Structures are given as C-alpha cells and as structure tokens.
PDB file of C-alpha atoms in Angstrom:
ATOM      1  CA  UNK A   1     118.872 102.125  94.704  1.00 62.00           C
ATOM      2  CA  UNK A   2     121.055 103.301  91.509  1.00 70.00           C
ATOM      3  CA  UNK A   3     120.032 101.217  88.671  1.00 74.00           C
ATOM      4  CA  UNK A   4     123.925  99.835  88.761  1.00 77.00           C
ATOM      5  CA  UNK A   5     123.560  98.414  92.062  1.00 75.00           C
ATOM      6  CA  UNK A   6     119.995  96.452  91.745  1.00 74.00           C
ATOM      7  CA  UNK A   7     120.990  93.720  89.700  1.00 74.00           C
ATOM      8  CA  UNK A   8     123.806  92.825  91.819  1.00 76.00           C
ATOM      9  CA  UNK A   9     121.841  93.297  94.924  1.00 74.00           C
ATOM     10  CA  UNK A  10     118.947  91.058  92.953  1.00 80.00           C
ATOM     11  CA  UNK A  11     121.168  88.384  91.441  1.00 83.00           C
ATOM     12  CA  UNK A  12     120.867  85.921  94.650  1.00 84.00           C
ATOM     13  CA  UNK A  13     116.961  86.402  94.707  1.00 82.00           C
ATOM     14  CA  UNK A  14     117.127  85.989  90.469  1.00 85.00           C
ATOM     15  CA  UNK A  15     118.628  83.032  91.331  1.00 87.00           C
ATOM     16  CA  UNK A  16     116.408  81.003  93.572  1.00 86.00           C
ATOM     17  CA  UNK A  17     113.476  82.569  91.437  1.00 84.00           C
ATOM     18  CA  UNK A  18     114.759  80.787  88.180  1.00 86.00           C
ATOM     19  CA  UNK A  19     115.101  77.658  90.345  1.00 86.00           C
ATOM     20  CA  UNK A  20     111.682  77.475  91.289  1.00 84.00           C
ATOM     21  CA  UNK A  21     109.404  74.897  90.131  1.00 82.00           C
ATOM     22  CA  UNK A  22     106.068  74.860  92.657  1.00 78.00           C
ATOM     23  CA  UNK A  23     104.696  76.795  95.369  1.00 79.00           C
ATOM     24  CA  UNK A  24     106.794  75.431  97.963  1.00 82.00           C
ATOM     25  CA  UNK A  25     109.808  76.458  96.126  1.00 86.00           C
ATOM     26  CA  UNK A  26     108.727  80.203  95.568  1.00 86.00           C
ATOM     27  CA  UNK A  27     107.470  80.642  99.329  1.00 87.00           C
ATOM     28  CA  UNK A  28     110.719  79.509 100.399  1.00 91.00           C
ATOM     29  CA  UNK A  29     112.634  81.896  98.011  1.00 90.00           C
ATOM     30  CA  UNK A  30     110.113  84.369  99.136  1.00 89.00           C
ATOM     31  CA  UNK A  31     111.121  83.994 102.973  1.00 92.00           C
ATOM     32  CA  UNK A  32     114.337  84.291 102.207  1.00 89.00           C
ATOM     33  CA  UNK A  33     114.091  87.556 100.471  1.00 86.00           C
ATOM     34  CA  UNK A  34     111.015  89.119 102.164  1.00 86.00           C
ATOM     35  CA  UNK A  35     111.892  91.122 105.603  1.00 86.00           C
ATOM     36  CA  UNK A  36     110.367  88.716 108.318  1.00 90.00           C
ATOM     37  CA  UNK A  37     107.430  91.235 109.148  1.00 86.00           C
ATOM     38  CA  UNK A  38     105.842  91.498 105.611  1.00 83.00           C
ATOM     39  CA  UNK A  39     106.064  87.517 104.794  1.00 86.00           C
ATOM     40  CA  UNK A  40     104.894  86.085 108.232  1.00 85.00           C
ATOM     41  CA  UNK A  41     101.944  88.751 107.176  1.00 80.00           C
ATOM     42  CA  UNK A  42     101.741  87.717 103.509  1.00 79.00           C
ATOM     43  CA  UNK A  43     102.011  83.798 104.369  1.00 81.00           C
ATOM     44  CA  UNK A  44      99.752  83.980 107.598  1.00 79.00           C
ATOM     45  CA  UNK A  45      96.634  85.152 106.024  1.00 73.00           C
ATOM     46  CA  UNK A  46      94.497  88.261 107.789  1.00 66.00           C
ATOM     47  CA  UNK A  47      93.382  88.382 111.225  1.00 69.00           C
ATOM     48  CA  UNK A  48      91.957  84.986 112.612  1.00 74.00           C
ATOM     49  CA  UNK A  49      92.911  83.342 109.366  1.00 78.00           C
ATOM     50  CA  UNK A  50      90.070  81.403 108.905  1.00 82.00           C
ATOM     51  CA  UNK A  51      90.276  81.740 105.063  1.00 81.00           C
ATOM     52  CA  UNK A  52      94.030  80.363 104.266  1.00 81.00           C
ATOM     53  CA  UNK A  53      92.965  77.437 106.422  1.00 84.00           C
ATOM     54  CA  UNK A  54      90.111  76.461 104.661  1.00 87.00           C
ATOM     55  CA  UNK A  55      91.943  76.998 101.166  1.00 83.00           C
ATOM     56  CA  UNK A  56      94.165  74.601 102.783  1.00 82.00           C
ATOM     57  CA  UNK A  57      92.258  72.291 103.204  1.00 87.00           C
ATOM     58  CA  UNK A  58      90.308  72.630 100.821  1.00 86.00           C
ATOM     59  CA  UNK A  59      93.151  71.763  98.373  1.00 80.00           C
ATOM     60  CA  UNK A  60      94.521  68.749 100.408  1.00 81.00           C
ATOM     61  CA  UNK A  61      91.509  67.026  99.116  1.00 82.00           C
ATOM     62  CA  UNK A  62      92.340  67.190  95.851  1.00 78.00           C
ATOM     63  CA  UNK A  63      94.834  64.833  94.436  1.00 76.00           C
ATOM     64  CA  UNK A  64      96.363  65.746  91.200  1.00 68.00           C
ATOM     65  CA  UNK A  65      97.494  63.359  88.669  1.00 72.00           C
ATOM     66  CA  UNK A  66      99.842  65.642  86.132  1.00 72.00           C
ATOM     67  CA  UNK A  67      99.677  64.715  82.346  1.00 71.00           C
ATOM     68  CA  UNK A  68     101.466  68.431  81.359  1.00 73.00           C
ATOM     69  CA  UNK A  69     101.118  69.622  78.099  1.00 69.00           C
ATOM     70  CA  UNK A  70     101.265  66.262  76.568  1.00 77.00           C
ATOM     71  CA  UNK A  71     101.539  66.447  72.761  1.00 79.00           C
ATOM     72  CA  UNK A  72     102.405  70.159  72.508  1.00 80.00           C
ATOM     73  CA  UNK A  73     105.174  71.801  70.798  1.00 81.00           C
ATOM     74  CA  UNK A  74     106.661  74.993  71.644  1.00 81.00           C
ATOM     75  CA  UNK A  75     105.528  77.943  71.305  1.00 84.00           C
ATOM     76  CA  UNK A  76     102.602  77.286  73.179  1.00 82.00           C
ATOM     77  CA  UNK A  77      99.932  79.643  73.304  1.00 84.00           C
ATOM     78  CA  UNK A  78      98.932  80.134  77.198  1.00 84.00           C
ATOM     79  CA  UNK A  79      96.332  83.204  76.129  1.00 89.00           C
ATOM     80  CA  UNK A  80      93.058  83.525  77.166  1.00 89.00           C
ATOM     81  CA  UNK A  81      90.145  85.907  77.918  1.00 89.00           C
ATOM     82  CA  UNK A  82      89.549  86.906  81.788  1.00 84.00           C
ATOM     83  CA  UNK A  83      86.568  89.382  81.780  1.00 88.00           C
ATOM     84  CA  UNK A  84      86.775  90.030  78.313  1.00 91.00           C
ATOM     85  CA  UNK A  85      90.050  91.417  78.539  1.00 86.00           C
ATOM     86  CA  UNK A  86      92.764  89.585  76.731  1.00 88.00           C
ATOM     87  CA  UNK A  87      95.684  87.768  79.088  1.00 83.00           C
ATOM     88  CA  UNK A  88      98.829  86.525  77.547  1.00 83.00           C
ATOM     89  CA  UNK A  89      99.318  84.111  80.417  1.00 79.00           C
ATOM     90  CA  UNK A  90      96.196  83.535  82.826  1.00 76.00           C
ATOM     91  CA  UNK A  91      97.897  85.030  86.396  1.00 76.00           C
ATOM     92  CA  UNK A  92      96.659  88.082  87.735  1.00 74.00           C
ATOM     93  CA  UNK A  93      97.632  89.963  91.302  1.00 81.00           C
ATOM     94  CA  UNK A  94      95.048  90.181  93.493  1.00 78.00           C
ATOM     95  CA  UNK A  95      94.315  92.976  96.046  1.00 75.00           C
ATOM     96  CA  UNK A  96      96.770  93.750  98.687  1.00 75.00           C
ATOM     97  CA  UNK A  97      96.075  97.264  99.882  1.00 76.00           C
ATOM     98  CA  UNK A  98      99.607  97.499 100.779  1.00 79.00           C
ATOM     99  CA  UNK A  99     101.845  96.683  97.947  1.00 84.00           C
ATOM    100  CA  UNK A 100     104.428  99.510  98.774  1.00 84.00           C
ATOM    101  CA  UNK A 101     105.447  97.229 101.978  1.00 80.00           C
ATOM    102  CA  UNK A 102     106.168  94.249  99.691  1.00 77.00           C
ATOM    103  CA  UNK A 103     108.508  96.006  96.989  1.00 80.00           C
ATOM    104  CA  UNK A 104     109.093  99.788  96.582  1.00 85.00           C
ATOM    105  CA  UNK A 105     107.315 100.328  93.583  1.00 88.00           C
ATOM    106  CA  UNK A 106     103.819  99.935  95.203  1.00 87.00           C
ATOM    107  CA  UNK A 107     100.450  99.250  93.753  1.00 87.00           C
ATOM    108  CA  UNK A 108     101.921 101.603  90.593  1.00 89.00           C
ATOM    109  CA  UNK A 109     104.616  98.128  90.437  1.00 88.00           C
ATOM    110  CA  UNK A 110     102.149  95.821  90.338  1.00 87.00           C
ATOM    111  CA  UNK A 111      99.545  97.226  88.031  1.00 86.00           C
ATOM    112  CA  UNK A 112     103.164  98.064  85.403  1.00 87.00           C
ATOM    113  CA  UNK A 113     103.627  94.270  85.679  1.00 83.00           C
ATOM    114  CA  UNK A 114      99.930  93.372  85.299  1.00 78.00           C
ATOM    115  CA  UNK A 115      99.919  95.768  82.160  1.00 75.00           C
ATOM    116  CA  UNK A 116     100.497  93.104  79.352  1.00 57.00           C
TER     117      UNK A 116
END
C-alpha cells in the first residue's frame, strides 16, 4: 500500500489499539483486524494445544491483587537488563516462524520494532 493510503486504512485498528487496556481487549482488537485464518492459528496454540491450555490454567490459579505504580511520578523508568542487553520497556516478540502471514513486513518487521 502507498504510504498515503495506510493510515487511513489503519485508523480503525489505531483506534481500538489506543483503547486497549488488558489482554482481553487487544485479542479482541486483534480478531477484528487479523484475517480469520492467521488469528484462529495465533489464538489456538500449535497442533494438539496442550501448551496454551496449561498456560491457562496455569494462570487461573493465580489471583492478582493490583497496587500499580503506587507512589511514582511520571516519567517512570520501565528499563531493565534481559540477557545483558539493555530493554527500554521489558516486552520482547517471541518466535513465530511465520511473521510475514501476520503483517507484511515479516520477521525483518518484527526484529525493526524489537530494535530499541
């Protein structure tokens, strides 16, 4: 796409990005967005799926009681160190071996958006 048309093409996805506040919210703005193929693959898990249900429940046993940030002023400093390698913000993609079926860009997308 011409870089004149993106934006307008991206503005409704922009939108419901920016509105997001958990993980419920951005799946749901991802299925939306995501041709049906590539997020009933990405949200299913890998063949007999054995791993997304145990992360599942694996986190339904946890019960978190949110006290966020309490007593900090902006700017906040999210940085850390993730295998010695400095991260402004601690979120990192992990493997897809694939990426050019979730966005055109490809892996070469995700490792320019990783690059910080």
């Amino acid at each position: 796409l011409s870089p004149a048309v993106r934006p307008l093409l991206d503005a409704p996805s922009q939108r419901r990005l920016k509105s997001c506040v958990n993980i419920s919210d951005l799946r749901d703005a991802a299925k939306l967005r995501a041709h049906k193929m590539v997020f009933d693959y990405l949200d299913a898990g890998a063949d007999d799926e054995i791993t997304i249900r145990r992360n599942k429940d694996a986190y339904s046993q946890l019960e978190l009681h949110y006290h966020i940030l309490a007593g900090l002023k902006p700017p906040l400093d999210m940085s850390t160190r993730v295998l010695g390698k400095h991260c402004s913000i601690p979120f990192f993609p992990a493997p897809t071996a694939g990426s050019k079926m979730f966005h055109c860009d490809g892996e070469a997308g995700v490792a320019r958006a990783a690059d910080d």
